[in-house]
PDB file of C-alpha atoms in Angstrom:
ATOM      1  CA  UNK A1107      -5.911  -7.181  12.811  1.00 43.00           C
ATOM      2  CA  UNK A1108      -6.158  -4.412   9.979  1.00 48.00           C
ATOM      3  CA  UNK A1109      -4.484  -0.969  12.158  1.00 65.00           C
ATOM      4  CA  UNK A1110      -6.990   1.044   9.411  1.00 70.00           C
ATOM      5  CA  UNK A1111     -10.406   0.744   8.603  1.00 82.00           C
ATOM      6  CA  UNK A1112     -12.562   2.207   6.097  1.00 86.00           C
ATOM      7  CA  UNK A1113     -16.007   3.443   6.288  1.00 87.00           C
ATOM      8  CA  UNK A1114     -18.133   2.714   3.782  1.00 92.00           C
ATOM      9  CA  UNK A1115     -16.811  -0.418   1.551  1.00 92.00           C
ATOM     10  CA  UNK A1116     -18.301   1.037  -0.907  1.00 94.00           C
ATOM     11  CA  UNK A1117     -19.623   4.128  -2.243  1.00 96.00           C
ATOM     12  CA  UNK A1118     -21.525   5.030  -5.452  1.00 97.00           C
ATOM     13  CA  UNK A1119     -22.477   9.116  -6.407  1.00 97.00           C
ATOM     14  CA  UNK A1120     -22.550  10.913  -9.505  1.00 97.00           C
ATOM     15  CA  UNK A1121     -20.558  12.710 -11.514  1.00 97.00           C
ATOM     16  CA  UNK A1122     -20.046  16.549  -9.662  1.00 97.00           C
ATOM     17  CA  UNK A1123     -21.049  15.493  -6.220  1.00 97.00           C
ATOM     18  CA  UNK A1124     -18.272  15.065  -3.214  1.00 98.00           C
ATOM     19  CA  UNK A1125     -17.446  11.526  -1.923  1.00 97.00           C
ATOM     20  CA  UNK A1126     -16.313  11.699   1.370  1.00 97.00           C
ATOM     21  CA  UNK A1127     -14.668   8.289   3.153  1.00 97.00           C
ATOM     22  CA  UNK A1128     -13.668   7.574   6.791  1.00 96.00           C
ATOM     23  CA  UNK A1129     -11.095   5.809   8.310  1.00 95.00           C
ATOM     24  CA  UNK A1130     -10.568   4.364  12.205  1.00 95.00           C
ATOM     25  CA  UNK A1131      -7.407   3.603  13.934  1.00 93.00           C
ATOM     26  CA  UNK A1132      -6.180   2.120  16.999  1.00 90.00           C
ATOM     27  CA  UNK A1133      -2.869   3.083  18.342  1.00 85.00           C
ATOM     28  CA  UNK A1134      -1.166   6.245  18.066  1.00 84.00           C
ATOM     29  CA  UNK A1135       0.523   7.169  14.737  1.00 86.00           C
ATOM     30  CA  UNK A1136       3.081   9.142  12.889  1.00 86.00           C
ATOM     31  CA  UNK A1137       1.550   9.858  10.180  1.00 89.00           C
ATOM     32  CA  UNK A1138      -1.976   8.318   8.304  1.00 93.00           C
ATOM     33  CA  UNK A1139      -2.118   8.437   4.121  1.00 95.00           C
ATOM     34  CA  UNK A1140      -4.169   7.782   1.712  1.00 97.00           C
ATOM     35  CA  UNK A1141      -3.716   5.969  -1.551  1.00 97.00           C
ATOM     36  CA  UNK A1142      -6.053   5.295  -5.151  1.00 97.00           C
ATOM     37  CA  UNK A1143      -5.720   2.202  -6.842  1.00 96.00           C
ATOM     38  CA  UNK A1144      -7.296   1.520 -10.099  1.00 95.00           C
ATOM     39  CA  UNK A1145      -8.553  -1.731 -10.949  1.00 91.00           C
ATOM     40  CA  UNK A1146      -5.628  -4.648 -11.159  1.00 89.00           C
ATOM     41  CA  UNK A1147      -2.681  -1.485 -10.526  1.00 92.00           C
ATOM     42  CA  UNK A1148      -0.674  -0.556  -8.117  1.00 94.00           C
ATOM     43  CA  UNK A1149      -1.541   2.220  -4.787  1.00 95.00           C
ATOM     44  CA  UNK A1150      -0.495   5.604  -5.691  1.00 97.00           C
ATOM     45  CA  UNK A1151      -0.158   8.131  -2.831  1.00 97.00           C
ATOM     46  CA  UNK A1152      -2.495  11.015  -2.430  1.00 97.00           C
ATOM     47  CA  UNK A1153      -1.905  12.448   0.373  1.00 97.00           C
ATOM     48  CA  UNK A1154       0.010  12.272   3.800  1.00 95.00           C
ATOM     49  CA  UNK A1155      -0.933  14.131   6.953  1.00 95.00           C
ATOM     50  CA  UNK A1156       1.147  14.447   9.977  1.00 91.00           C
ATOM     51  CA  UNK A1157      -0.142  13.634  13.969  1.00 90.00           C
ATOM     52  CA  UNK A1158      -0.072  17.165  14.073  1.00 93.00           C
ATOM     53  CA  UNK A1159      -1.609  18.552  11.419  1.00 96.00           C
ATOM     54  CA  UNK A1160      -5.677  18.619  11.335  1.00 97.00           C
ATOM     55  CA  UNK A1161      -6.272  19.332   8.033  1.00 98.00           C
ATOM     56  CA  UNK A1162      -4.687  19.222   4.128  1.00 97.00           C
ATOM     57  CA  UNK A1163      -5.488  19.972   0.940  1.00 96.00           C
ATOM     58  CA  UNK A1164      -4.675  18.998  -2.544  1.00 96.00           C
ATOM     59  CA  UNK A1165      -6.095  20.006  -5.618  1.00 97.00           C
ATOM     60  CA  UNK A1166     -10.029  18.734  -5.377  1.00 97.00           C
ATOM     61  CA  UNK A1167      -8.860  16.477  -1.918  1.00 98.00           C
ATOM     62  CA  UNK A1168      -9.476  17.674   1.261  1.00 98.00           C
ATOM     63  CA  UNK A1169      -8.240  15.308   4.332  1.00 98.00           C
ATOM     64  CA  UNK A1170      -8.812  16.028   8.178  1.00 98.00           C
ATOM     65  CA  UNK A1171      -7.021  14.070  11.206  1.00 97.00           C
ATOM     66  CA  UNK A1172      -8.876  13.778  14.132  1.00 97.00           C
ATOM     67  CA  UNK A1173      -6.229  12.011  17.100  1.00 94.00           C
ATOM     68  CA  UNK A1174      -8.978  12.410  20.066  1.00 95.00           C
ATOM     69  CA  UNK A1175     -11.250  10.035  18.012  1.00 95.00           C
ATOM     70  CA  UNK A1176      -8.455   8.276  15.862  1.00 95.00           C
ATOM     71  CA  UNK A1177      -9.823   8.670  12.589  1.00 96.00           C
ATOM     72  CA  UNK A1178      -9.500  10.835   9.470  1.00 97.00           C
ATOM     73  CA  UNK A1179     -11.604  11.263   6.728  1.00 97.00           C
ATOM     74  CA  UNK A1180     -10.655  11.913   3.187  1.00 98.00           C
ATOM     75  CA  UNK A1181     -13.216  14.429   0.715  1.00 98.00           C
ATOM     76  CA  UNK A1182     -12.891  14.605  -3.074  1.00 98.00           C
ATOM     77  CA  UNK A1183     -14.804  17.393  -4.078  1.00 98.00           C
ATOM     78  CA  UNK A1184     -16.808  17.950  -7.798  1.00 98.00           C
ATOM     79  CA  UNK A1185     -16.222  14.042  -8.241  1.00 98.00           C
ATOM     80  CA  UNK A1186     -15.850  12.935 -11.943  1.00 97.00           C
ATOM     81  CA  UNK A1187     -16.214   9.191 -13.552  1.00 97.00           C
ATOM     82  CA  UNK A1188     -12.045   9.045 -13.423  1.00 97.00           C
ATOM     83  CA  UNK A1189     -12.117   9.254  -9.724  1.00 98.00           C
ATOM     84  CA  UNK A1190     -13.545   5.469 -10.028  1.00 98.00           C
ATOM     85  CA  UNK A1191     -11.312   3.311  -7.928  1.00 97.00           C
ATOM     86  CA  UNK A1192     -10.375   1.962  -4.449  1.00 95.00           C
ATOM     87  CA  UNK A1193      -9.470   4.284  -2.032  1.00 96.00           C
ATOM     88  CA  UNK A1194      -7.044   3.006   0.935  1.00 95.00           C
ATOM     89  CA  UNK A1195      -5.857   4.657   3.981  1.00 95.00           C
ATOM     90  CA  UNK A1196      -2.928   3.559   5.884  1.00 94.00           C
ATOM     91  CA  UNK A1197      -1.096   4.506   9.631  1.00 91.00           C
ATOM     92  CA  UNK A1198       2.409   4.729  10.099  1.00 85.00           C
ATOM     93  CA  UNK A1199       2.913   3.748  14.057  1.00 76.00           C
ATOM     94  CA  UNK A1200       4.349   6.446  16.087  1.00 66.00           C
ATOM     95  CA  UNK A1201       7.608   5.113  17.217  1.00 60.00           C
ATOM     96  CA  UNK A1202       9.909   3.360  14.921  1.00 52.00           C
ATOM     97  CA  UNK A1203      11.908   0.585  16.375  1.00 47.00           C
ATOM     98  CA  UNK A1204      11.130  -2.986  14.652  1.00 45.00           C
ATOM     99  CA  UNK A1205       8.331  -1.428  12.678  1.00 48.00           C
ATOM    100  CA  UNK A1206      10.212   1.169  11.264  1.00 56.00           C
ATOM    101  CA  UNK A1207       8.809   2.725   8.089  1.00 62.00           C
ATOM    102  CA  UNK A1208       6.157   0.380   7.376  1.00 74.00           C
ATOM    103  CA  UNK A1209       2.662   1.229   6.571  1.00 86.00           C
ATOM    104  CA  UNK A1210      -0.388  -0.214   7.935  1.00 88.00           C
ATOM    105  CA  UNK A1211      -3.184  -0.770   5.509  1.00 91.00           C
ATOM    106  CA  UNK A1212      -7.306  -0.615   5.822  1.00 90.00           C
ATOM    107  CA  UNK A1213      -9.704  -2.976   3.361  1.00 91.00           C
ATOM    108  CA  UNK A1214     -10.287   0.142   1.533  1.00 93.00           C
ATOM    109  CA  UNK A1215     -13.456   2.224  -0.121  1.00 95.00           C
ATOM    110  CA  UNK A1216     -14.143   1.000  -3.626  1.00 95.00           C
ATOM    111  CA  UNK A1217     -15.789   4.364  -4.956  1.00 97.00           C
ATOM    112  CA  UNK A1218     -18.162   4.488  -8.339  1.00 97.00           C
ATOM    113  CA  UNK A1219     -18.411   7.408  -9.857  1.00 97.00           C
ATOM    114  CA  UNK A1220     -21.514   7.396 -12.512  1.00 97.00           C
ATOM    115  CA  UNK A1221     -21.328   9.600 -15.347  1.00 94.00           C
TER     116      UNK A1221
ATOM    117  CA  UNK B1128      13.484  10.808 -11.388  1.00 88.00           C
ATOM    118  CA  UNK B1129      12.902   7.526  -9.893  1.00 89.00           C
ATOM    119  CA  UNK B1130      10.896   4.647 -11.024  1.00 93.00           C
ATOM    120  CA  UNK B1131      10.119   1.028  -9.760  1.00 96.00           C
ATOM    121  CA  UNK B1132      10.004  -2.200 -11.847  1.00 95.00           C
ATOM    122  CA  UNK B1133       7.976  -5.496 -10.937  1.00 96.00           C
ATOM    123  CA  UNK B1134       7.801  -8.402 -12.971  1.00 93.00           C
ATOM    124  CA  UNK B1135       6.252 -10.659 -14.229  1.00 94.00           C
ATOM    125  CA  UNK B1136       2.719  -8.922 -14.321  1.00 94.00           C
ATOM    126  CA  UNK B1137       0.973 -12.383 -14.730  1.00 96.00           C
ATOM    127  CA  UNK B1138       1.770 -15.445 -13.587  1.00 97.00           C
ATOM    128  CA  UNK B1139       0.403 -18.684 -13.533  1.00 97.00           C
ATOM    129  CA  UNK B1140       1.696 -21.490 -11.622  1.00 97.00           C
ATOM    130  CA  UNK B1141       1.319 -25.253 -10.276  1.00 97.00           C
ATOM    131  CA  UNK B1142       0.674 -25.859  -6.765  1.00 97.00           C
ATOM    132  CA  UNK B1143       4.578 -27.201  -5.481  1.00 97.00           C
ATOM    133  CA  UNK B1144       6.419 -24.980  -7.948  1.00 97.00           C
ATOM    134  CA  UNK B1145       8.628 -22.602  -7.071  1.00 97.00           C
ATOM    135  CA  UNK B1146       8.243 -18.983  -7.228  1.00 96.00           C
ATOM    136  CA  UNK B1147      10.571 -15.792  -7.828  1.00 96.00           C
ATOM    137  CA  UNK B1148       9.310 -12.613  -8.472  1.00 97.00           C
ATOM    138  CA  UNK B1149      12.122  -9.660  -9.319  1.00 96.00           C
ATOM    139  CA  UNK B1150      10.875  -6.031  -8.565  1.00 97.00           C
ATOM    140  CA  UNK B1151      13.917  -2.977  -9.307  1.00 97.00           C
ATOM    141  CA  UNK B1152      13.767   0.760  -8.523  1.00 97.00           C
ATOM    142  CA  UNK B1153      16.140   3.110 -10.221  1.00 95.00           C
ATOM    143  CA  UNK B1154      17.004   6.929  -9.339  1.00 94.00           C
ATOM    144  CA  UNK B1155      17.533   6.532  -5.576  1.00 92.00           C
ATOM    145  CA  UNK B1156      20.054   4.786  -3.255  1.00 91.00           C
ATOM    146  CA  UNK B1157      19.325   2.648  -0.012  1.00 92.00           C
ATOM    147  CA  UNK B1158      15.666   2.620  -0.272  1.00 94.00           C
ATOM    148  CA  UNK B1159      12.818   1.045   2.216  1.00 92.00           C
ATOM    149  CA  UNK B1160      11.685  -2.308  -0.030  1.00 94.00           C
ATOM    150  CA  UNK B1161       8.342  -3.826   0.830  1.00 94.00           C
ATOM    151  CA  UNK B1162       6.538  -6.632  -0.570  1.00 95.00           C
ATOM    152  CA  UNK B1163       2.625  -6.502   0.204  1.00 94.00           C
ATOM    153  CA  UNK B1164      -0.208  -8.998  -0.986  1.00 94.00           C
ATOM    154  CA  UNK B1165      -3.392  -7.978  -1.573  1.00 93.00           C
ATOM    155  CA  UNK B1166      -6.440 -10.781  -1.331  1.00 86.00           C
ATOM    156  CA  UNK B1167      -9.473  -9.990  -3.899  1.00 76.00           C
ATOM    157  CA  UNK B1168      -8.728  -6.654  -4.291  1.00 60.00           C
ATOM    158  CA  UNK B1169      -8.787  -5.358  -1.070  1.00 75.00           C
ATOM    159  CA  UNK B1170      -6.380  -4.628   2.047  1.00 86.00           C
ATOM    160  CA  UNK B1171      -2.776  -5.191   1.505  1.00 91.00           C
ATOM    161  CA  UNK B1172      -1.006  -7.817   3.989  1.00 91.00           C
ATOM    162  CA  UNK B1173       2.733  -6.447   4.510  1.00 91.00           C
ATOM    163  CA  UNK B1174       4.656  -9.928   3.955  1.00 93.00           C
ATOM    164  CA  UNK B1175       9.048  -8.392   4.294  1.00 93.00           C
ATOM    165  CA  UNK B1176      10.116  -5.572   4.494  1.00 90.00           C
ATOM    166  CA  UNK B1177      13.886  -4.442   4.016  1.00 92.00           C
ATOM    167  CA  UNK B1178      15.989  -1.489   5.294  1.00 89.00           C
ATOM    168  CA  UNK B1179      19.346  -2.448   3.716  1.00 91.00           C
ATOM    169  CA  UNK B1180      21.120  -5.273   1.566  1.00 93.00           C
ATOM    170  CA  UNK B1181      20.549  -8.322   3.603  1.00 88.00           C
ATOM    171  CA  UNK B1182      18.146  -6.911   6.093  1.00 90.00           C
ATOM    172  CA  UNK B1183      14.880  -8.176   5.724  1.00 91.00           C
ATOM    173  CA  UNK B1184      12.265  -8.564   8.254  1.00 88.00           C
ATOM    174  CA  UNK B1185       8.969 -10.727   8.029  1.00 88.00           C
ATOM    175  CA  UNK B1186       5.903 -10.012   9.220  1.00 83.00           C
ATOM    176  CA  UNK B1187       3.701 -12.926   8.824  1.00 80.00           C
ATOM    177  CA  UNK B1188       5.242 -16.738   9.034  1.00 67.00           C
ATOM    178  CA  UNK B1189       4.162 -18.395   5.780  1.00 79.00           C
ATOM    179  CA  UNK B1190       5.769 -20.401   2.354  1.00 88.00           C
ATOM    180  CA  UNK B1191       7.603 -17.231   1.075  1.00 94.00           C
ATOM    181  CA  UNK B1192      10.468 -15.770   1.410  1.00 95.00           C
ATOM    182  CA  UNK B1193      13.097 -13.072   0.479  1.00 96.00           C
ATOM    183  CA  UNK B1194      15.901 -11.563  -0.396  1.00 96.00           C
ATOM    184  CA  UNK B1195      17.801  -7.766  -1.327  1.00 96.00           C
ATOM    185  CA  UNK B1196      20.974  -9.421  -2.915  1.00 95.00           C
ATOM    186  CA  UNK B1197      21.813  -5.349  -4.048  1.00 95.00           C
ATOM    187  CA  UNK B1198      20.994  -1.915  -2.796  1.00 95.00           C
ATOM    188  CA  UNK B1199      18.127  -1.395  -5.371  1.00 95.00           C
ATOM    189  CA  UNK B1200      16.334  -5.189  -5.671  1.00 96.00           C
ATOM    190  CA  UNK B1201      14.078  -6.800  -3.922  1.00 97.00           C
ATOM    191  CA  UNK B1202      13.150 -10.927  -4.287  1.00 97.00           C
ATOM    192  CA  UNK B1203      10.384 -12.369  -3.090  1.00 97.00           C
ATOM    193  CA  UNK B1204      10.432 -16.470  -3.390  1.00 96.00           C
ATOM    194  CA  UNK B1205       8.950 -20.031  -3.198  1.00 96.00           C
ATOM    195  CA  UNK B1206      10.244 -23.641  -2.974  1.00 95.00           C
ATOM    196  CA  UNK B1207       7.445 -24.772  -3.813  1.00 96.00           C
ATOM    197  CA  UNK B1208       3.697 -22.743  -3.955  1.00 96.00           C
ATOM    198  CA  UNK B1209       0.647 -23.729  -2.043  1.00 95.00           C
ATOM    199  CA  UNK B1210      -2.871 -22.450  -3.810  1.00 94.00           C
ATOM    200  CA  UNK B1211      -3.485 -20.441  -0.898  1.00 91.00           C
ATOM    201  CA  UNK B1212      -0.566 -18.057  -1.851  1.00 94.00           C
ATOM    202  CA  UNK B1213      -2.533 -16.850  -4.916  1.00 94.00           C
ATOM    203  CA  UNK B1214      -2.877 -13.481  -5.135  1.00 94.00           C
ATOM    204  CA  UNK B1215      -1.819  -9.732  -6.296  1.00 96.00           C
ATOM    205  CA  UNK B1216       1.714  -8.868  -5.000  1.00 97.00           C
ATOM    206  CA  UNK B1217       3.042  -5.377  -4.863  1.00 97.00           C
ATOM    207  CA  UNK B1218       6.352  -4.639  -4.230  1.00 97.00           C
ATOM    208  CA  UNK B1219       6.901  -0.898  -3.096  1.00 96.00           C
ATOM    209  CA  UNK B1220       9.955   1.787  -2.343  1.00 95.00           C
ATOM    210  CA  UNK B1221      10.021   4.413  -0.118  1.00 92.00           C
ATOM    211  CA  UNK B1222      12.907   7.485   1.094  1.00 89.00           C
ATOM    212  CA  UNK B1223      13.694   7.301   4.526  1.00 76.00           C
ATOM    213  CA  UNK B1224      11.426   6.798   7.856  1.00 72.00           C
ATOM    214  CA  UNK B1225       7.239   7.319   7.539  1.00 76.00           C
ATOM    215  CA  UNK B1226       7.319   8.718   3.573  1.00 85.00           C
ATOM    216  CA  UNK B1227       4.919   7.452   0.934  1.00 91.00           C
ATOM    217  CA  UNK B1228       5.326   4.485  -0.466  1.00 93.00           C
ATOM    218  CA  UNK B1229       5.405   4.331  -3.777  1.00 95.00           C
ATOM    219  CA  UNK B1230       4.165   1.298  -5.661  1.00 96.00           C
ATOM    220  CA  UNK B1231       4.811  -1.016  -8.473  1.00 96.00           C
ATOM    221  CA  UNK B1232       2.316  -2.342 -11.198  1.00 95.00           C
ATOM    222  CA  UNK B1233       1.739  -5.449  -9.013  1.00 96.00           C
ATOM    223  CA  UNK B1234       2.001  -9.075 -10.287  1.00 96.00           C
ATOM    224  CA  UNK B1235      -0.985 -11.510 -10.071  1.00 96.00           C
ATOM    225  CA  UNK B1236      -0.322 -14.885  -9.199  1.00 96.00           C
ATOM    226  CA  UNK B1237      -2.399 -17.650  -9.589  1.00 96.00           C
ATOM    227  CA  UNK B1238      -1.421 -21.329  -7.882  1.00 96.00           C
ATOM    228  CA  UNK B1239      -3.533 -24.244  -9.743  1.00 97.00           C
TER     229      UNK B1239
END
């Protein structure tokens, strides 16, 4: 089963307002990222926060890390129609061993942003 | 500055053919390879993944297979395709233990 789950599937706003996006995990983790894709493209990485780290910007992102409840949530801020895309978070496990270095995936937020 | 190469982009292929798909990164040395599919857009599966020439580890039992026959290449492969193995594969890089991956254009394969 998926380590990463999003909340909501899907998410439609307008142009200027802030899209915020959750994701759940289950066992304790390194790390947790978040990726965009764009329609039929590859993930590119947004941002990665740390197990011990609660909160991190970049530019119009904002993403928190809550361990007690095992989820983050990521906030893009003054949205604008080329934020469109699918937004994916994914857990890197805490301990390395046969699972070393690979990512976890969720199903993703497929965000709309009207114009 | 480094870069990763996946090819083809499209593909379209007959249920028992086989399948290779070639994916390349340039400007770093012994990196992480992965090769994820993705299922109507949405969650990627993590299929190998590949922490040195001739290391590769598989996560889920299935028709494919691969192979890092140098440093910088990664090969994922078929005898012969089932329709279920349709799909957008990704193949992606990374630096070292829990860094970002970092992905290439993807190719979509379709199995008629």
């Amino acid at each position: 089963s998926q380590q990463g789950e999003e909340d909501p599937q899907a998410l439609s706003i307008q142009e200027g307002e802030n899209a915020t996006m959750n994701c759940s995990y289950k066992t304790s983790i390194n790390n947790l990222q978040w990726y965009r894709q764009n329609s039929g493209r590859g993930l590119v990485h947004l941002i990665l926060i740390r197990s011990n780290e609660r909160e991190k910007h970049s530019g119009r992102l904002r993403v928190t890390l809550d361990t007690s409840k095992k989820s983050s949530s990521l906030l893009i801020t003054a949205s604008r129609a080329a934020d469109t895309a699918s937004y994916f978070c994914a857990t890197a496990l805490l301990f390395g061993g046969t699972s070393y270095g690979k990512l976890t995936f969720g199903q993703g937020t497929i965000l709309t942003v009207h114009p | 500055s480094q870069t990763i190469h996946q090819w083809p982009a499209t593909l379209v292929q007959p249920v028992g053919s086989p399948l290779s798909l070639e994916c390349t990164v340039e400007g770093t040395s012994n990196p992480n390879l992965y090769w994820y599919r993705q299922a109507a857009g949405r969650g990627l599966q993590l299929l190998f993944y590949s922490v040195g020439i001739g290391q590769i580890s598989s996560e889920v039992p299935q028709n494919l297979s691969a192979s890092r026959p140098q440093d910088r290449q990664f090969i994922l492969s078929s005898k012969k395709l089932l329709l279920s193995d349709s799909g957008f594969y990704l193949c992606a890089w990374s630096q070292g233990r829990n860094s970002p991956l970092h992905f290439g254009n993807g190719t979509r394969l379709t199995v008629t």
